[in-house]
Amino acid sequence: MKGHIAKKGNKYYIVVDMKDEAGNRKRKWLSGPNGGFEKKRQAELAMPDILKALHEETFVEPTKKTFGEILKVWLEDKKPTVKYNTWKSYEWLVKTHIIPALGKIQVLKLRPQHIQDFYYKLLEKLSVGSIRKVHVIINDALSREVSWGHIKQNVAQFVKLPSGKKSKFKVLNEEQLKIFLDATKEDQYYEAFEIAASTGMRQSELLALLWTEVDLKRKIASVRQAYTLSEDGGHDFDDTKSDSSERPIALFPHTAEVLEALFAKQQQRQKDNKLYKDSGLVIQTSVGTPLSPRNLMRNFYRILDKIQEEHPDFPRIRFQDLRHTHATLLLKAGIHPKIVQERLGHSSVMVTLDIYSHVLPNLQEAVLKNIGDSITGSSTTELGTSESPTLLE
């Protein structure tokens, strides 16, 4: 395999004489990373490595594709491999943030500095957690280009993610939660708020809970599916967020009583209303159909508005903060983090501990009080603290 340098226009190229799979001779013109070498000397210096790579079949031919073109293909190929909600979040990040900032850059000209500067500018618009998701997208798209032989290396691996504080969430204390639940009792969807606060279910899990998955005798509700966005812009039933999200949740006696009363109420509605179409869901509309998240949120914020009229200092929480409240109150009550993890459906107890680390100092104090005055459980008087300690050399 031989090569020589040839000039075309204002650029220099490496011309290689080679054979195709059929044994026919062909001539291949190879350009530099910017579509041809600016100087002949640059081409001469690059030629030995290129010829060696061609011989070893490791040569990656430069691509003229922009990073935006690569991301669009990546996005479409990703669609059938992830849940629709996840894909929609990818699409939003790609089209709203990544492509406008980096899309016009040729992938071969993309440098770590481009990505690094982009991340720091994103801090003005997105949280650190969202920027991490952006990095996952960029890294995966570039890694695929490397594995497919389109580029030599993934420049995203050299980028340092910006550091920052975790996104904060608000939780209610015991008194505030009682105020909230008391205020929901006159609402059409009171039971939804009770279940969310007492089980820690995600909103999508709560709206997909079936009566067939509730055992009122054993006081257990099993999470098996989720009510999520569908491709037609509406909602549909799908698998839970992850395998660990499928789980049984023990119900408080009061919650079981609330569910018993709700079941009886729905049975009566079915008898009284000929238009009633029972969906088999625990939380449903007055005619038995699935409840849309938007309608639930409308009622949720209406309740908060009413509470804040009487209690101006009441926290302006989000619906998912009922889940955080559930976990925080359990941990403060001394419930083992492993149990809290199982109730929430986290992939591991470390995820739970990381999210609710702010609760742990109080837990440590409680544990130390229960042990005693020392690690052995002995009191200070038993250890003879009146005497000076002996120092070991």
Tab-separated table of C-alpha atoms in Angstrom:
chain	number	residue	atom	x	y	z
A	1	MET	CA	0.000	0.000	0.000
A	2	LYS	CA	1.572	3.258	-1.181
A	3	GLY	CA	0.635	6.877	-0.861
A	4	HIS	CA	1.649	10.280	-2.117
A	5	ILE	CA	0.713	13.911	-1.549
A	6	ALA	CA	-1.456	15.737	-4.082
A	7	LYS	CA	-2.875	19.254	-4.147
A	8	LYS	CA	-6.481	20.065	-4.993
A	9	GLY	CA	-7.502	23.686	-4.827
A	10	ASN	CA	-5.830	25.275	-1.815
A	11	LYS	CA	-5.577	22.045	0.211
A	12	TYR	CA	-3.234	19.037	0.260
A	13	TYR	CA	-4.431	15.450	0.391
A	14	ILE	CA	-2.938	12.022	0.970
A	15	VAL	CA	-3.665	9.831	-2.040
A	16	VAL	CA	-3.467	6.100	-1.406
A	17	ASP	CA	-3.467	3.328	-4.000
A	18	MET	CA	-5.275	0.318	-2.570
A	19	LYS	CA	-7.452	-2.665	-3.488
A	20	ASP	CA	-11.111	-3.177	-2.697
A	21	GLU	CA	-12.647	-6.457	-1.467
A	22	ALA	CA	-12.940	-7.729	-5.070
A	23	GLY	CA	-9.246	-7.129	-5.675
A	24	ASN	CA	-9.763	-4.148	-7.946
A	25	ARG	CA	-7.325	-1.267	-7.640
A	26	LYS	CA	-8.737	2.062	-6.473
A	27	ARG	CA	-7.374	5.421	-5.447
A	28	LYS	CA	-8.510	6.981	-2.156
A	29	TRP	CA	-8.132	10.660	-1.319
A	30	LEU	CA	-7.801	11.269	2.399
A	31	SER	CA	-8.213	14.686	3.969
A	32	GLY	CA	-7.163	16.097	7.299
A	33	PRO	CA	-9.544	16.801	10.168
A	34	ASN	CA	-10.581	20.105	8.562
A	35	GLY	CA	-11.266	18.836	5.042
A	36	GLY	CA	-7.708	18.794	3.661
A	37	PHE	CA	-4.301	19.811	4.974
A	38	GLU	CA	-3.397	23.491	4.928
A	39	LYS	CA	0.279	22.771	4.266
A	40	LYS	CA	2.071	20.033	2.351
A	41	ARG	CA	4.357	19.379	5.308
A	42	GLN	CA	1.331	18.595	7.497
A	43	ALA	CA	0.191	15.957	5.021
A	44	GLU	CA	3.700	14.465	4.809
A	45	LEU	CA	3.921	14.144	8.585
A	46	ALA	CA	0.462	12.548	8.821
A	47	MET	CA	0.924	10.061	5.961
A	48	PRO	CA	3.052	7.371	7.777
A	49	ASP	CA	0.500	6.999	10.591
A	50	ILE	CA	-2.405	6.921	8.149
A	51	LEU	CA	-0.751	4.252	5.984
A	52	LYS	CA	-0.001	2.179	9.083
A	53	ALA	CA	-3.609	2.490	10.299
A	54	LEU	CA	-4.918	1.503	6.859
A	55	HIS	CA	-2.654	-1.542	6.843
A	56	GLU	CA	-3.786	-2.547	10.346
A	57	GLU	CA	-7.411	-1.750	9.457
A	58	THR	CA	-7.700	0.720	12.346
A	59	PHE	CA	-7.993	3.861	10.251
A	60	VAL	CA	-11.004	6.081	10.964
A	61	GLU	CA	-11.940	8.187	7.957
A	62	PRO	CA	-12.784	11.790	8.923
A	63	THR	CA	-16.473	12.668	8.905
A	64	LYS	CA	-17.892	16.032	7.946
A	65	LYS	CA	-21.045	15.560	10.019
A	66	THR	CA	-21.945	18.208	12.555
A	67	PHE	CA	-22.556	17.284	16.158
A	68	GLY	CA	-26.183	18.339	15.693
A	69	GLU	CA	-26.665	15.805	12.878
A	70	ILE	CA	-25.193	13.078	15.067
A	71	LEU	CA	-27.445	14.002	17.992
A	72	LYS	CA	-30.580	13.883	15.849
A	73	VAL	CA	-29.742	10.362	14.665
A	74	TRP	CA	-28.830	9.322	18.210
A	75	LEU	CA	-32.134	10.679	19.489
A	76	GLU	CA	-34.212	8.701	16.990
A	77	ASP	CA	-32.228	5.500	17.583
A	78	LYS	CA	-32.658	5.931	21.334
A	79	LYS	CA	-36.445	6.200	21.146
A	80	PRO	CA	-37.304	2.461	21.042
A	81	THR	CA	-34.805	1.599	23.798
A	82	VAL	CA	-36.106	3.765	26.677
A	83	LYS	CA	-39.432	4.709	28.216
A	84	TYR	CA	-41.320	7.452	26.412
A	85	ASN	CA	-41.073	9.866	29.358
A	86	THR	CA	-37.309	9.379	29.456
A	87	TRP	CA	-37.028	9.906	25.706
A	88	LYS	CA	-39.093	13.116	25.916
A	89	SER	CA	-36.666	14.485	28.519
A	90	TYR	CA	-33.753	13.579	26.203
A	91	GLU	CA	-35.491	15.278	23.275
A	92	TRP	CA	-36.093	18.437	25.284
A	93	LEU	CA	-32.469	18.673	26.442
A	94	VAL	CA	-31.088	17.950	22.949
A	95	LYS	CA	-33.336	20.357	21.030
A	96	THR	CA	-33.598	23.117	23.630
A	97	HIS	CA	-30.040	23.228	24.947
A	98	ILE	CA	-27.414	21.007	23.282
A	99	ILE	CA	-28.063	21.554	19.563
A	100	PRO	CA	-28.461	25.364	19.835
A	101	ALA	CA	-25.080	25.557	21.600
A	102	LEU	CA	-22.995	22.793	19.963
A	103	GLY	CA	-25.019	21.549	17.003
A	104	LYS	CA	-23.216	23.517	14.246
A	105	ILE	CA	-19.739	22.308	15.216
A	106	GLN	CA	-18.301	19.520	13.062
A	107	VAL	CA	-17.865	16.520	15.318
A	108	LEU	CA	-14.170	16.299	14.357
A	109	LYS	CA	-13.683	19.895	15.485
A	110	LEU	CA	-15.527	19.399	18.783
A	111	ARG	CA	-13.120	19.930	21.675
A	112	PRO	CA	-13.424	19.361	25.444
A	113	GLN	CA	-13.294	23.133	25.918
A	114	HIS	CA	-16.454	23.550	23.829
A	115	ILE	CA	-18.340	21.169	26.107
A	116	GLN	CA	-16.796	22.531	29.312
A	117	ASP	CA	-17.775	26.122	28.469
A	118	PHE	CA	-21.255	24.931	27.500
A	119	TYR	CA	-21.760	23.256	30.889
A	120	TYR	CA	-20.771	26.382	32.819
A	121	LYS	CA	-23.168	28.520	30.779
A	122	LEU	CA	-25.910	25.953	31.420
A	123	LEU	CA	-25.561	26.563	35.157
A	124	GLU	CA	-27.478	29.807	34.593
A	125	LYS	CA	-30.457	27.827	33.263
A	126	LEU	CA	-30.359	24.258	34.620
A	127	SER	CA	-29.555	22.476	37.859
A	128	VAL	CA	-26.381	20.440	38.281
A	129	GLY	CA	-28.509	17.299	38.122
A	130	SER	CA	-29.901	18.309	34.730
A	131	ILE	CA	-26.410	19.103	33.456
A	132	ARG	CA	-25.374	15.593	34.437
A	133	LYS	CA	-28.189	14.288	32.218
A	134	VAL	CA	-26.913	16.497	29.397
A	135	HIS	CA	-23.464	14.979	29.886
A	136	VAL	CA	-24.890	11.448	29.727
A	137	ILE	CA	-26.465	12.286	26.366
A	138	ILE	CA	-23.334	13.875	24.887
A	139	ASN	CA	-21.083	11.129	26.206
A	140	ASP	CA	-23.310	8.346	24.881
A	141	ALA	CA	-23.672	9.952	21.439
A	142	LEU	CA	-19.904	10.416	21.069
A	143	SER	CA	-19.100	6.942	22.435
A	144	ARG	CA	-21.348	5.455	19.796
A	145	GLU	CA	-19.541	7.387	17.071
A	146	VAL	CA	-16.242	5.972	18.349
A	147	SER	CA	-17.557	2.398	18.437
A	148	TRP	CA	-18.917	2.787	14.911
A	149	GLY	CA	-15.527	3.989	13.662
A	150	HIS	CA	-16.635	7.523	12.763
A	151	ILE	CA	-14.301	9.328	15.202
A	152	LYS	CA	-11.174	8.303	17.067
A	153	GLN	CA	-11.996	9.455	20.574
A	154	ASN	CA	-14.795	10.711	22.794
A	155	VAL	CA	-13.777	14.220	23.857
A	156	ALA	CA	-16.551	14.333	26.495
A	157	GLN	CA	-14.547	11.951	28.689
A	158	PHE	CA	-12.039	14.746	29.346
A	159	VAL	CA	-14.665	17.197	30.574
A	160	LYS	CA	-15.119	17.899	34.266
A	161	LEU	CA	-18.721	18.312	35.357
A	162	PRO	CA	-19.517	21.498	37.299
A	163	SER	CA	-20.058	20.945	40.988
A	164	GLY	CA	-22.960	22.345	42.886
A	165	LYS	CA	-25.389	21.749	45.679
A	166	LYS	CA	-28.098	19.160	45.332
A	167	SER	CA	-31.503	20.463	44.386
A	168	LYS	CA	-33.460	21.125	47.551
A	169	PHE	CA	-36.966	19.958	48.263
A	170	LYS	CA	-39.462	21.019	50.899
A	171	VAL	CA	-41.019	18.639	53.389
A	172	LEU	CA	-43.832	19.041	55.870
A	173	ASN	CA	-43.431	18.290	59.563
A	174	GLU	CA	-46.011	16.225	61.403
A	175	GLU	CA	-48.185	19.208	62.306
A	176	GLN	CA	-48.078	20.661	58.792
A	177	LEU	CA	-48.912	17.312	57.215
A	178	LYS	CA	-51.955	17.023	59.479
A	179	ILE	CA	-53.076	20.502	58.412
A	180	PHE	CA	-52.664	19.526	54.764
A	181	LEU	CA	-54.533	16.210	55.030
A	182	ASP	CA	-57.337	17.793	57.062
A	183	ALA	CA	-57.737	20.383	54.311
A	184	THR	CA	-58.006	17.651	51.650
A	185	LYS	CA	-60.853	15.753	53.310
A	186	GLU	CA	-63.553	17.726	51.493
A	187	ASP	CA	-61.785	17.310	48.146
A	188	GLN	CA	-62.955	14.852	45.488
A	189	TYR	CA	-59.522	13.210	45.460
A	190	TYR	CA	-58.783	13.217	49.177
A	191	GLU	CA	-57.808	9.539	49.052
A	192	ALA	CA	-55.069	10.280	46.492
A	193	PHE	CA	-53.389	12.732	48.852
A	194	GLU	CA	-53.739	10.360	51.813
A	195	ILE	CA	-52.150	7.482	49.865
A	196	ALA	CA	-49.325	9.677	48.533
A	197	ALA	CA	-48.404	10.915	52.010
A	198	SER	CA	-48.750	7.550	53.760
A	199	THR	CA	-47.040	5.311	51.166
A	200	GLY	CA	-44.497	7.527	49.378
A	201	MET	CA	-45.780	6.437	45.957
A	202	ARG	CA	-44.851	8.486	42.923
A	203	GLN	CA	-47.757	10.291	41.290
A	204	SER	CA	-47.555	8.040	38.207
A	205	GLU	CA	-47.669	4.928	40.436
A	206	LEU	CA	-50.564	6.239	42.494
A	207	LEU	CA	-52.703	6.980	39.432
A	208	ALA	CA	-52.028	3.475	38.043
A	209	LEU	CA	-52.778	1.540	41.231
A	210	LEU	CA	-55.421	-1.153	40.646
A	211	TRP	CA	-57.790	-2.582	43.235
A	212	THR	CA	-56.526	-6.045	42.267
A	213	GLU	CA	-53.124	-4.983	43.640
A	214	VAL	CA	-54.563	-3.934	47.017
A	215	ASP	CA	-55.031	-6.484	49.782
A	216	LEU	CA	-57.066	-4.752	52.465
A	217	LYS	CA	-57.023	-7.773	54.787
A	218	ARG	CA	-53.229	-7.917	54.845
A	219	LYS	CA	-53.030	-4.109	54.477
A	220	ILE	CA	-50.655	-4.205	51.488
A	221	ALA	CA	-50.655	-2.299	48.195
A	222	SER	CA	-48.427	-3.565	45.368
A	223	VAL	CA	-46.954	-1.150	42.819
A	224	ARG	CA	-46.884	-2.837	39.391
A	225	GLN	CA	-47.371	-0.111	36.782
A	226	ALA	CA	-47.304	3.635	36.139
A	227	TYR	CA	-49.585	6.122	34.380
A	228	THR	CA	-47.256	8.077	32.100
A	229	LEU	CA	-47.153	10.231	28.973
A	230	SER	CA	-47.898	8.441	25.711
A	231	GLU	CA	-46.664	9.235	22.201
A	232	ASP	CA	-50.015	10.705	21.161
A	233	GLY	CA	-49.663	13.406	23.813
A	234	GLY	CA	-52.052	11.761	26.270
A	235	HIS	CA	-51.424	9.235	29.041
A	236	ASP	CA	-51.255	5.473	29.134
A	237	PHE	CA	-50.238	2.650	31.461
A	238	ASP	CA	-46.647	1.483	31.334
A	239	ASP	CA	-44.050	-0.356	33.389
A	240	THR	CA	-42.728	1.324	36.516
A	241	LYS	CA	-39.625	3.510	36.453
A	242	SER	CA	-37.311	0.541	37.131
A	243	ASP	CA	-37.417	-3.067	38.333
A	244	SER	CA	-36.876	-1.924	41.926
A	245	SER	CA	-39.946	0.318	41.608
A	246	GLU	CA	-42.162	-2.764	41.541
A	247	ARG	CA	-42.781	-3.380	45.215
A	248	PRO	CA	-45.293	-4.156	47.968
A	249	ILE	CA	-46.001	-1.350	50.435
A	250	ALA	CA	-47.440	-2.022	53.883
A	251	LEU	CA	-50.387	0.256	54.638
A	252	PHE	CA	-51.031	2.104	57.873
A	253	PRO	CA	-54.311	0.952	59.485
A	254	HIS	CA	-55.819	4.401	58.881
A	255	THR	CA	-54.896	4.269	55.184
A	256	ALA	CA	-56.488	0.829	54.890
A	257	GLU	CA	-59.688	2.228	56.443
A	258	VAL	CA	-59.678	5.120	53.947
A	259	LEU	CA	-59.324	2.636	51.080
A	260	GLU	CA	-62.149	0.439	52.397
A	261	ALA	CA	-64.456	3.438	52.473
A	262	LEU	CA	-63.345	4.481	48.978
A	263	PHE	CA	-64.033	1.020	47.566
A	264	ALA	CA	-67.544	1.041	49.028
A	265	LYS	CA	-68.144	4.543	47.614
A	266	GLN	CA	-67.083	3.453	44.124
A	267	GLN	CA	-69.295	0.372	44.294
A	268	GLN	CA	-72.260	2.597	45.142
A	269	ARG	CA	-71.444	4.998	42.300
A	270	GLN	CA	-71.414	2.102	39.878
A	271	LYS	CA	-74.927	1.116	40.980
A	272	ASP	CA	-76.287	4.669	40.868
A	273	ASN	CA	-74.756	5.863	37.597
A	274	LYS	CA	-75.408	4.008	34.349
A	275	LEU	CA	-72.632	5.986	32.659
A	276	TYR	CA	-70.104	4.759	35.216
A	277	LYS	CA	-67.277	2.795	33.558
A	278	ASP	CA	-65.200	1.142	36.221
A	279	SER	CA	-61.519	1.198	35.207
A	280	GLY	CA	-60.533	-0.929	38.184
A	281	LEU	CA	-58.295	1.879	39.432
A	282	VAL	CA	-58.117	2.950	43.058
A	283	ILE	CA	-57.952	6.622	42.085
A	284	GLN	CA	-60.436	7.439	39.330
A	285	THR	CA	-62.847	10.116	38.208
A	286	SER	CA	-66.492	10.286	39.318
A	287	VAL	CA	-67.439	8.180	36.276
A	288	GLY	CA	-64.748	5.532	36.817
A	289	THR	CA	-62.212	6.641	34.204
A	290	PRO	CA	-58.470	7.212	34.821
A	291	LEU	CA	-57.658	10.534	36.486
A	292	SER	CA	-55.330	12.805	34.527
A	293	PRO	CA	-52.316	14.184	36.435
A	294	ARG	CA	-53.317	17.704	35.375
A	295	ASN	CA	-56.686	17.472	37.126
A	296	LEU	CA	-55.079	16.061	40.257
A	297	MET	CA	-52.559	18.925	40.280
A	298	ARG	CA	-55.321	21.495	39.833
A	299	ASN	CA	-56.995	20.236	43.001
A	300	PHE	CA	-53.662	19.950	44.820
A	301	TYR	CA	-52.716	23.600	44.304
A	302	ARG	CA	-56.256	24.763	45.026
A	303	ILE	CA	-55.954	23.086	48.445
A	304	LEU	CA	-52.566	24.728	49.050
A	305	ASP	CA	-54.007	28.132	48.167
A	306	LYS	CA	-56.779	27.624	50.690
A	307	ILE	CA	-54.350	26.534	53.421
A	308	GLN	CA	-52.060	29.505	52.821
A	309	GLU	CA	-54.968	31.900	53.249
A	310	GLU	CA	-55.190	30.735	56.862
A	311	HIS	CA	-51.505	29.851	57.313
A	312	PRO	CA	-49.384	32.306	55.260
A	313	ASP	CA	-46.135	30.599	56.331
A	314	PHE	CA	-47.251	27.152	55.156
A	315	PRO	CA	-44.623	25.701	52.729
A	316	ARG	CA	-45.457	25.853	49.020
A	317	ILE	CA	-44.699	22.199	48.330
A	318	ARG	CA	-44.937	20.185	45.119
A	319	PHE	CA	-46.900	16.953	44.858
A	320	GLN	CA	-43.667	14.916	44.840
A	321	ASP	CA	-42.749	16.574	48.134
A	322	LEU	CA	-45.405	14.394	49.774
A	323	ARG	CA	-43.116	11.485	48.853
A	324	HIS	CA	-40.143	13.288	50.401
A	325	THR	CA	-42.231	14.089	53.462
A	326	HIS	CA	-43.154	10.417	53.839
A	327	ALA	CA	-39.519	9.313	53.764
A	328	THR	CA	-38.291	12.081	56.063
A	329	LEU	CA	-40.902	11.456	58.738
A	330	LEU	CA	-40.180	7.716	58.727
A	331	LEU	CA	-36.434	8.283	59.096
A	332	LYS	CA	-36.978	10.813	61.879
A	333	ALA	CA	-39.166	8.245	63.645
A	334	GLY	CA	-36.254	5.795	63.637
A	335	ILE	CA	-37.442	3.501	60.824
A	336	HIS	CA	-34.487	1.680	59.282
A	337	PRO	CA	-33.327	3.265	55.975
A	338	LYS	CA	-33.572	-0.134	54.269
A	339	ILE	CA	-37.308	-0.228	54.950
A	340	VAL	CA	-37.685	3.343	53.694
A	341	GLN	CA	-35.760	2.387	50.534
A	342	GLU	CA	-38.087	-0.552	49.897
A	343	ARG	CA	-41.188	1.595	50.393
A	344	LEU	CA	-39.927	4.250	47.985
A	345	GLY	CA	-38.691	1.776	45.385
A	346	HIS	CA	-35.136	3.120	45.231
A	347	SER	CA	-32.553	0.916	43.513
A	348	SER	CA	-30.409	0.733	46.656
A	349	VAL	CA	-30.329	1.984	50.225
A	350	MET	CA	-27.386	4.229	49.255
A	351	VAL	CA	-29.722	6.222	46.996
A	352	THR	CA	-32.082	6.737	49.920
A	353	LEU	CA	-29.278	7.756	52.273
A	354	ASP	CA	-27.867	10.172	49.707
A	355	ILE	CA	-31.200	11.914	49.113
A	356	TYR	CA	-32.120	12.178	52.785
A	357	SER	CA	-28.649	12.697	54.265
A	358	HIS	CA	-29.889	15.879	55.973
A	359	VAL	CA	-31.970	13.701	58.314
A	360	LEU	CA	-29.047	11.501	59.377
A	361	PRO	CA	-27.431	13.778	62.016
A	362	ASN	CA	-30.630	13.574	64.091
A	363	LEU	CA	-30.630	9.812	63.666
A	364	GLN	CA	-27.052	9.593	64.943
A	365	GLU	CA	-27.949	11.506	68.085
A	366	ALA	CA	-30.895	9.204	68.750
A	367	VAL	CA	-28.785	6.079	68.256
A	368	LEU	CA	-26.036	7.286	70.598
A	369	LYS	CA	-28.602	8.064	73.309
A	370	ASN	CA	-30.022	4.564	73.027
A	371	ILE	CA	-26.604	2.873	73.265
A	372	GLY	CA	-25.419	4.545	76.430
A	373	ASP	CA	-22.429	6.632	77.444
A	374	SER	CA	-19.881	4.595	75.483
A	375	ILE	CA	-19.553	2.268	72.503
A	376	THR	CA	-19.734	-0.721	74.869
A	377	GLY	CA	-23.065	0.485	76.236
A	378	SER	CA	-21.587	1.211	79.658
A	379	SER	CA	-22.321	4.373	81.631
A	380	THR	CA	-19.581	6.830	82.591
A	381	THR	CA	-19.848	5.826	86.245
A	382	GLU	CA	-19.239	2.172	85.360
A	383	LEU	CA	-16.109	3.198	83.462
A	384	GLY	CA	-14.761	5.090	86.478
A	385	THR	CA	-14.575	8.486	84.880
A	386	SER	CA	-13.695	10.129	88.196
A	387	GLU	CA	-10.134	8.894	87.777
A	388	SER	CA	-7.660	10.404	85.364
A	389	PRO	CA	-7.213	8.314	82.228
A	390	THR	CA	-4.009	6.380	81.725
A	391	LEU	CA	-2.153	7.363	78.539
A	392	LEU	CA	-0.712	4.504	76.525
A	393	GLU	CA	2.726	5.026	75.044
